[in-house]
Structures are given as structure tokens and as C-alpha cells.
Amino acid sequence: MQAQPAAKIWRLGVLTINDRATFARSPVYGAFIQELRALGYREGENLVIEWRHTQGQSERRRQEAAALMAWKPDVVFTVTDINAIALRNANPAVPIVGVSGDLVGMRLAASLSRPGGNVTGLQTRAPDLAAKRLQLLKELLPKLQRVALLHAQAEEDPGFYDRIFADLQSAAPAVGVTLIRVRVRNASDLEKSFAEMADAKADAVLVVASPFMAANISARRRARRAAAHPGHVRDRRSSW
């Protein structure tokens, strides 16, 4: 009797900001694993997952992306544009599926309908959503007048935040608000930015998600909780 060929073991690489244990506290994690199972991929049976995280650090991002691609995955899942860029730079052939702010604007994909290249996924930036975000803030704060846009200084594509600001700027007059743009380059800038926004009399803040913001705003929140309640700090970092 001829032996049956062994079933293929699929190799899935994952690159996120925080480690797997942190990501697992998010409902997104359960949905992610559940959908893999629904598609017939079960970790420990026909699927191996190599999970790496960057902690929002540029040098570590490059190192982890290179190490993940050296592992020779069949496909990689990631979050944020800059993680996708690091992975593509490490290997332009391995398929990459990402949750990205601006796949097209960051030139990771030619278009959403026909991405081309090796990167595809979900794009969260949409001009129509800019007006909706401001409208929701206005509903929450009817007297809203000044909104601060807080974002990290872009590494790979400074134009990314310009496009987000332009989307909001176009929507602002109809909502009746004025925008204030605040850029931060490091943790020290982040601390100063809150004083800057207070001086500018911002009524609300829109934070553009990024590895830097996820890591540093969480750290700032934990530090403030530690100062207020020594010995009773629970880590609730961003799950991404």
C-alpha cells in the first residue's frame, strides 16, 4: 500500500505592536482565531503561527520583519502601514494581509479593488469618515469648537498625516469646528503636546493610531494610574 502524502502544514506569520498575550485580551483575537478555524486552519494541527511584536520601535520593527520573513511563512498578517512596509521591504514576494490606515496612499497597493504587488487588506482611512468623526464629537459635545488632531511624526510617508488632516479640514466648516494640528516625535514631545493642546483651548482630541501612539499613550496612562494608586496598576495596553 502506497503511503499517503503528509498534509501540508501552513505557516502564518503575524507582526503586531504588542505581544500575543496582550493581543489575546482583545475581542479581535478571538474573531481572528475563530475565522481561521472556520476556514479549516487549526493551530497545532495544520497551522503553525509565528507571532512577533515591535513594541512600536523602529529598529525592532525592521529586525522582527526580517526575522519573520526569514522563517519563510506562506502568508503574513500585520497591523499598521509601517509594519506592512517593513515586511514588504524584507521580502516583496510573500503575501501580506494588513489592517492599514492608507494602503493606497502609502503605495502599498495600486487600488483597493486591484492591489497588485504582494500587499492587500483593510484600509481604515476614508475621506467620508472624517466628517462622521467630527459629527460624532459634536453630538457628544454640542458646544465643541476646537478639535486637536494628535499624531506621530511619520517615518516612511509624511504625506499620510497630511492626507488625514486635509480630510478633516475639508469636513470641519460644515460641522462648525476649527482644527489644531499637533505632531509628536518622541515621548517627551507627547507630554508637551497635552500642554500645547490645553493652551490652544482644544475641546477634544482625535488621536491617529500608530505604533508610537499605542505604546506611548498606554505607558503614559499606566504611569498616571501608578502615581494615583501605587501598587494597584493593571496593564491595559492597546491590543494591537
mmCIF file of C-alpha atoms in Angstrom:
data_model
loop_
_atom_site.group_PDB
_atom_site.id
_atom_site.type_symbol
_atom_site.label_atom_id
_atom_site.label_comp_id
_atom_site.label_asym_id
_atom_site.label_seq_id
_atom_site.Cartn_x
_atom_site.Cartn_y
_atom_site.Cartn_z
ATOM 1 C CA MET A 1 0.000 0.000 0.000
ATOM 2 C CA GLN A 2 1.383 3.362 -1.001
ATOM 3 C CA ALA A 3 1.808 5.860 1.854
ATOM 4 C CA GLN A 4 -0.409 8.904 1.718
ATOM 5 C CA PRO A 5 1.431 12.212 1.354
ATOM 6 C CA ALA A 6 1.593 14.203 4.568
ATOM 7 C CA ALA A 7 -0.914 17.013 4.834
ATOM 8 C CA LYS A 8 0.571 20.455 4.345
ATOM 9 C CA ILE A 9 1.379 22.431 7.479
ATOM 10 C CA TRP A 10 0.645 26.089 6.755
ATOM 11 C CA ARG A 11 2.936 28.767 8.146
ATOM 12 C CA LEU A 12 1.293 32.028 9.227
ATOM 13 C CA GLY A 13 3.448 34.944 10.322
ATOM 14 C CA VAL A 14 1.958 37.722 12.465
ATOM 15 C CA LEU A 15 3.524 41.106 13.223
ATOM 16 C CA THR A 16 1.748 43.355 15.738
ATOM 17 C CA ILE A 17 2.707 46.185 18.073
ATOM 18 C CA ASN A 18 2.222 44.266 21.327
ATOM 19 C CA ASP A 19 2.902 40.620 22.085
ATOM 20 C CA ARG A 20 0.452 37.780 21.567
ATOM 21 C CA ALA A 21 -0.605 37.645 25.218
ATOM 22 C CA THR A 22 -1.632 41.316 25.068
ATOM 23 C CA PHE A 23 -3.340 40.909 21.701
ATOM 24 C CA ALA A 24 -5.261 37.930 23.103
ATOM 25 C CA ARG A 25 -7.114 40.232 25.507
ATOM 26 C CA SER A 26 -8.803 41.890 22.550
ATOM 27 C CA PRO A 27 -12.059 40.526 21.060
ATOM 28 C CA VAL A 28 -10.310 40.887 17.704
ATOM 29 C CA TYR A 29 -8.023 37.990 18.675
ATOM 30 C CA GLY A 30 -10.899 35.598 19.300
ATOM 31 C CA ALA A 31 -12.512 36.523 15.993
ATOM 32 C CA PHE A 32 -9.152 36.108 14.222
ATOM 33 C CA ILE A 33 -8.573 32.565 15.569
ATOM 34 C CA GLN A 34 -12.221 31.596 15.103
ATOM 35 C CA GLU A 35 -12.218 32.652 11.460
ATOM 36 C CA LEU A 36 -9.013 30.716 10.809
ATOM 37 C CA ARG A 37 -10.712 27.606 12.209
ATOM 38 C CA ALA A 38 -13.829 28.247 10.133
ATOM 39 C CA LEU A 39 -11.599 28.264 7.049
ATOM 40 C CA GLY A 40 -10.071 24.947 8.106
ATOM 41 C CA TYR A 41 -6.820 26.178 9.650
ATOM 42 C CA ARG A 42 -6.194 24.899 13.193
ATOM 43 C CA GLU A 43 -3.097 25.794 15.138
ATOM 44 C CA GLY A 44 -1.299 22.667 16.305
ATOM 45 C CA GLU A 45 -2.859 20.579 13.542
ATOM 46 C CA ASN A 46 -2.336 22.029 10.073
ATOM 47 C CA LEU A 47 -1.227 25.525 11.076
ATOM 48 C CA VAL A 48 1.858 26.993 12.752
ATOM 49 C CA ILE A 49 1.782 30.652 13.831
ATOM 50 C CA GLU A 50 4.951 32.658 14.350
ATOM 51 C CA TRP A 51 3.925 35.740 16.330
ATOM 52 C CA ARG A 52 6.267 38.694 16.649
ATOM 53 C CA HIS A 53 5.804 42.192 18.023
ATOM 54 C CA THR A 54 7.562 45.532 17.610
ATOM 55 C CA GLN A 55 6.639 47.495 20.778
ATOM 56 C CA GLY A 56 6.318 50.461 18.421
ATOM 57 C CA GLN A 57 10.100 50.704 17.969
ATOM 58 C CA SER A 58 11.534 51.450 14.521
ATOM 59 C CA GLU A 59 14.698 49.357 14.757
ATOM 60 C CA ARG A 60 12.875 46.450 16.333
ATOM 61 C CA ARG A 61 10.251 46.655 13.565
ATOM 62 C CA ARG A 62 12.905 46.133 10.907
ATOM 63 C CA GLN A 63 14.519 43.295 12.851
ATOM 64 C CA GLU A 64 11.282 41.454 13.538
ATOM 65 C CA ALA A 65 10.077 41.872 9.956
ATOM 66 C CA ALA A 66 13.334 40.426 8.626
ATOM 67 C CA ALA A 67 13.243 37.546 11.114
ATOM 68 C CA LEU A 68 9.623 36.777 10.283
ATOM 69 C CA MET A 69 10.301 36.655 6.553
ATOM 70 C CA ALA A 70 13.405 34.518 7.139
ATOM 71 C CA TRP A 71 11.066 31.985 8.784
ATOM 72 C CA LYS A 72 9.527 31.537 5.290
ATOM 73 C CA PRO A 73 5.812 31.962 6.036
ATOM 74 C CA ASP A 74 3.116 31.197 3.491
ATOM 75 C CA VAL A 75 1.401 34.477 4.367
ATOM 76 C CA VAL A 76 1.818 37.273 6.925
ATOM 77 C CA PHE A 77 -0.851 39.214 8.799
ATOM 78 C CA THR A 78 0.012 42.616 10.223
ATOM 79 C CA VAL A 79 -1.409 45.853 11.570
ATOM 80 C CA THR A 80 -0.389 49.417 10.536
ATOM 81 C CA ASP A 81 1.146 50.720 7.331
ATOM 82 C CA ILE A 82 4.698 50.899 8.639
ATOM 83 C CA ASN A 83 4.681 47.258 9.704
ATOM 84 C CA ALA A 84 3.468 46.312 6.223
ATOM 85 C CA ILE A 85 6.207 48.438 4.656
ATOM 86 C CA ALA A 86 8.892 46.791 6.812
ATOM 87 C CA LEU A 87 7.617 43.337 5.836
ATOM 88 C CA ARG A 88 7.458 44.197 2.136
ATOM 89 C CA ASN A 89 10.978 45.591 2.267
ATOM 90 C CA ALA A 90 12.143 42.367 3.912
ATOM 91 C CA ASN A 91 10.501 40.207 1.236
ATOM 92 C CA PRO A 92 8.464 41.570 -1.697
ATOM 93 C CA ALA A 93 7.191 38.110 -2.682
ATOM 94 C CA VAL A 94 5.435 36.725 0.427
ATOM 95 C CA PRO A 95 1.709 37.672 0.547
ATOM 96 C CA ILE A 96 0.946 40.255 3.251
ATOM 97 C CA VAL A 97 -2.555 40.917 4.608
ATOM 98 C CA GLY A 98 -2.781 44.085 6.659
ATOM 99 C CA VAL A 99 -5.134 46.318 8.584
ATOM 100 C CA SER A 100 -3.794 49.603 7.313
ATOM 101 C CA GLY A 101 -4.566 53.286 7.617
ATOM 102 C CA ASP A 102 -3.957 54.055 3.947
ATOM 103 C CA LEU A 103 -2.923 51.148 1.712
ATOM 104 C CA VAL A 104 -3.280 53.152 -1.482
ATOM 105 C CA GLY A 105 -1.901 56.448 -0.194
ATOM 106 C CA MET A 106 1.144 54.696 1.266
ATOM 107 C CA ARG A 107 1.681 52.991 -2.102
ATOM 108 C CA LEU A 108 1.315 49.553 -0.589
ATOM 109 C CA ALA A 109 -1.450 48.820 -3.097
ATOM 110 C CA ALA A 110 -2.306 50.244 -6.503
ATOM 111 C CA SER A 111 -6.009 50.300 -5.597
ATOM 112 C CA LEU A 112 -8.355 48.551 -3.180
ATOM 113 C CA SER A 113 -10.066 46.581 -5.958
ATOM 114 C CA ARG A 114 -6.798 45.592 -7.674
ATOM 115 C CA PRO A 115 -3.965 45.874 -5.141
ATOM 116 C CA GLY A 116 -1.194 44.421 -7.308
ATOM 117 C CA GLY A 117 2.091 43.520 -5.629
ATOM 118 C CA ASN A 118 2.103 41.365 -2.505
ATOM 119 C CA VAL A 119 0.109 43.536 -0.067
ATOM 120 C CA THR A 120 -3.653 43.625 0.403
ATOM 121 C CA GLY A 121 -6.085 44.032 3.283
ATOM 122 C CA LEU A 122 -8.356 46.521 5.015
ATOM 123 C CA GLN A 123 -7.881 50.286 4.695
ATOM 124 C CA THR A 124 -9.276 52.376 7.541
ATOM 125 C CA ARG A 125 -8.716 55.845 6.041
ATOM 126 C CA ALA A 126 -11.684 57.166 4.092
ATOM 127 C CA PRO A 127 -12.472 60.847 3.455
ATOM 128 C CA ASP A 128 -16.172 60.254 4.185
ATOM 129 C CA LEU A 129 -15.316 59.042 7.677
ATOM 130 C CA ALA A 130 -13.566 62.323 8.536
ATOM 131 C CA ALA A 131 -16.873 64.204 8.560
ATOM 132 C CA LYS A 132 -18.529 61.421 10.539
ATOM 133 C CA ARG A 133 -15.850 61.516 13.241
ATOM 134 C CA LEU A 134 -16.288 65.252 13.673
ATOM 135 C CA GLN A 135 -20.081 64.930 13.684
ATOM 136 C CA LEU A 136 -19.919 62.283 16.421
ATOM 137 C CA LEU A 137 -17.720 64.544 18.527
ATOM 138 C CA LYS A 138 -20.204 67.376 18.003
ATOM 139 C CA GLU A 139 -23.053 65.144 19.162
ATOM 140 C CA LEU A 140 -21.120 64.244 22.294
ATOM 141 C CA LEU A 141 -20.025 67.850 22.897
ATOM 142 C CA PRO A 142 -22.634 70.241 21.423
ATOM 143 C CA LYS A 143 -20.502 73.274 22.357
ATOM 144 C CA LEU A 144 -17.468 71.830 20.559
ATOM 145 C CA GLN A 145 -15.425 74.487 18.759
ATOM 146 C CA ARG A 146 -11.786 73.405 18.608
ATOM 147 C CA VAL A 147 -10.556 69.889 17.828
ATOM 148 C CA ALA A 148 -6.910 68.844 18.052
ATOM 149 C CA LEU A 149 -5.512 66.208 15.700
ATOM 150 C CA LEU A 150 -2.687 64.437 17.543
ATOM 151 C CA HIS A 151 -0.321 62.234 15.554
ATOM 152 C CA ALA A 152 3.206 60.892 15.482
ATOM 153 C CA GLN A 153 5.762 62.238 13.040
ATOM 154 C CA ALA A 154 5.580 59.857 10.086
ATOM 155 C CA GLU A 155 8.680 57.840 9.288
ATOM 156 C CA GLU A 156 8.043 56.352 5.868
ATOM 157 C CA ASP A 157 5.461 58.750 4.422
ATOM 158 C CA PRO A 158 4.986 62.233 5.905
ATOM 159 C CA GLY A 159 2.131 62.764 3.434
ATOM 160 C CA PHE A 160 -0.015 60.173 5.219
ATOM 161 C CA TYR A 161 -0.915 62.548 8.050
ATOM 162 C CA ASP A 162 -1.232 65.430 5.599
ATOM 163 C CA ARG A 163 -3.984 63.474 3.836
ATOM 164 C CA ILE A 164 -5.784 62.743 7.111
ATOM 165 C CA PHE A 165 -5.582 66.394 8.151
ATOM 166 C CA ALA A 166 -6.830 67.512 4.722
ATOM 167 C CA ASP A 167 -9.828 65.138 5.022
ATOM 168 C CA LEU A 168 -10.737 66.623 8.401
ATOM 169 C CA GLN A 169 -10.038 70.191 7.282
ATOM 170 C CA SER A 170 -12.470 69.785 4.399
ATOM 171 C CA ALA A 171 -15.162 68.478 6.729
ATOM 172 C CA ALA A 172 -14.634 70.955 9.584
ATOM 173 C CA PRO A 173 -16.598 74.000 8.247
ATOM 174 C CA ALA A 174 -19.802 72.019 7.793
ATOM 175 C CA VAL A 175 -19.558 70.775 11.385
ATOM 176 C CA GLY A 176 -18.625 74.207 12.684
ATOM 177 C CA VAL A 177 -15.275 73.406 14.257
ATOM 178 C CA THR A 178 -11.673 74.567 13.942
ATOM 179 C CA LEU A 179 -8.806 72.085 13.722
ATOM 180 C CA ILE A 180 -5.490 72.248 15.567
ATOM 181 C CA ARG A 181 -2.683 70.002 14.353
ATOM 182 C CA VAL A 182 -0.203 68.642 16.898
ATOM 183 C CA ARG A 183 2.775 66.477 15.874
ATOM 184 C CA VAL A 184 4.947 64.453 18.250
ATOM 185 C CA ARG A 185 8.320 62.835 17.564
ATOM 186 C CA ASN A 186 9.113 61.196 20.899
ATOM 187 C CA ALA A 187 7.783 60.555 24.397
ATOM 188 C CA SER A 188 8.969 63.968 25.583
ATOM 189 C CA ASP A 189 7.017 65.669 22.774
ATOM 190 C CA LEU A 190 3.931 63.684 23.758
ATOM 191 C CA GLU A 191 3.997 65.094 27.289
ATOM 192 C CA LYS A 192 4.421 68.627 25.924
ATOM 193 C CA SER A 193 1.604 68.123 23.410
ATOM 194 C CA PHE A 194 -1.040 67.918 26.145
ATOM 195 C CA ALA A 195 0.040 71.299 27.483
ATOM 196 C CA GLU A 196 0.073 72.646 23.919
ATOM 197 C CA MET A 197 -3.482 71.451 23.291
ATOM 198 C CA ALA A 198 -4.631 72.915 26.607
ATOM 199 C CA ASP A 199 -3.067 76.278 25.726
ATOM 200 C CA ALA A 200 -4.835 76.148 22.358
ATOM 201 C CA LYS A 201 -8.117 75.547 24.230
ATOM 202 C CA ALA A 202 -8.876 72.311 22.405
ATOM 203 C CA ASP A 203 -12.261 70.899 23.409
ATOM 204 C CA ALA A 204 -11.499 67.411 22.128
ATOM 205 C CA VAL A 205 -8.656 65.370 20.665
ATOM 206 C CA LEU A 206 -8.599 62.962 17.722
ATOM 207 C CA VAL A 207 -5.617 60.624 18.032
ATOM 208 C CA VAL A 208 -4.339 58.974 14.850
ATOM 209 C CA ALA A 209 -3.470 55.390 15.733
ATOM 210 C CA SER A 210 0.135 54.313 15.181
ATOM 211 C CA PRO A 211 2.647 52.003 16.888
ATOM 212 C CA PHE A 212 4.212 55.019 18.598
ATOM 213 C CA MET A 213 0.891 56.284 19.924
ATOM 214 C CA ALA A 214 -0.234 52.838 21.066
ATOM 215 C CA ALA A 215 2.968 52.269 23.025
ATOM 216 C CA ASN A 216 3.452 55.743 24.484
ATOM 217 C CA ILE A 217 -0.094 56.782 25.343
ATOM 218 C CA SER A 218 -0.581 53.438 27.103
ATOM 219 C CA ALA A 219 2.662 53.970 29.014
ATOM 220 C CA ARG A 220 1.555 57.486 29.973
ATOM 221 C CA ARG A 221 -1.815 56.178 31.193
ATOM 222 C CA ARG A 222 -0.152 53.441 33.278
ATOM 223 C CA ALA A 223 2.276 55.927 34.799
ATOM 224 C CA ARG A 224 -0.582 58.224 35.823
ATOM 225 C CA ARG A 225 -2.506 55.327 37.350
ATOM 226 C CA ALA A 226 0.615 54.233 39.219
ATOM 227 C CA ALA A 227 1.067 57.738 40.623
ATOM 228 C CA ALA A 228 -2.579 57.894 41.682
ATOM 229 C CA HIS A 229 -2.810 54.330 43.037
ATOM 230 C CA PRO A 230 0.636 52.899 43.891
ATOM 231 C CA GLY A 231 0.670 49.123 43.806
ATOM 232 C CA HIS A 232 -2.694 48.838 42.055
ATOM 233 C CA VAL A 233 -1.836 49.221 38.390
ATOM 234 C CA ARG A 234 -3.386 46.957 35.790
ATOM 235 C CA ASP A 235 -1.793 46.778 32.350
ATOM 236 C CA ARG A 236 -4.385 47.612 29.679
ATOM 237 C CA ARG A 237 -2.186 48.378 26.725
ATOM 238 C CA SER A 238 -3.559 48.671 23.222
ATOM 239 C CA SER A 239 -4.275 45.188 21.906
ATOM 240 C CA TRP A 240 -2.743 45.845 18.551
#
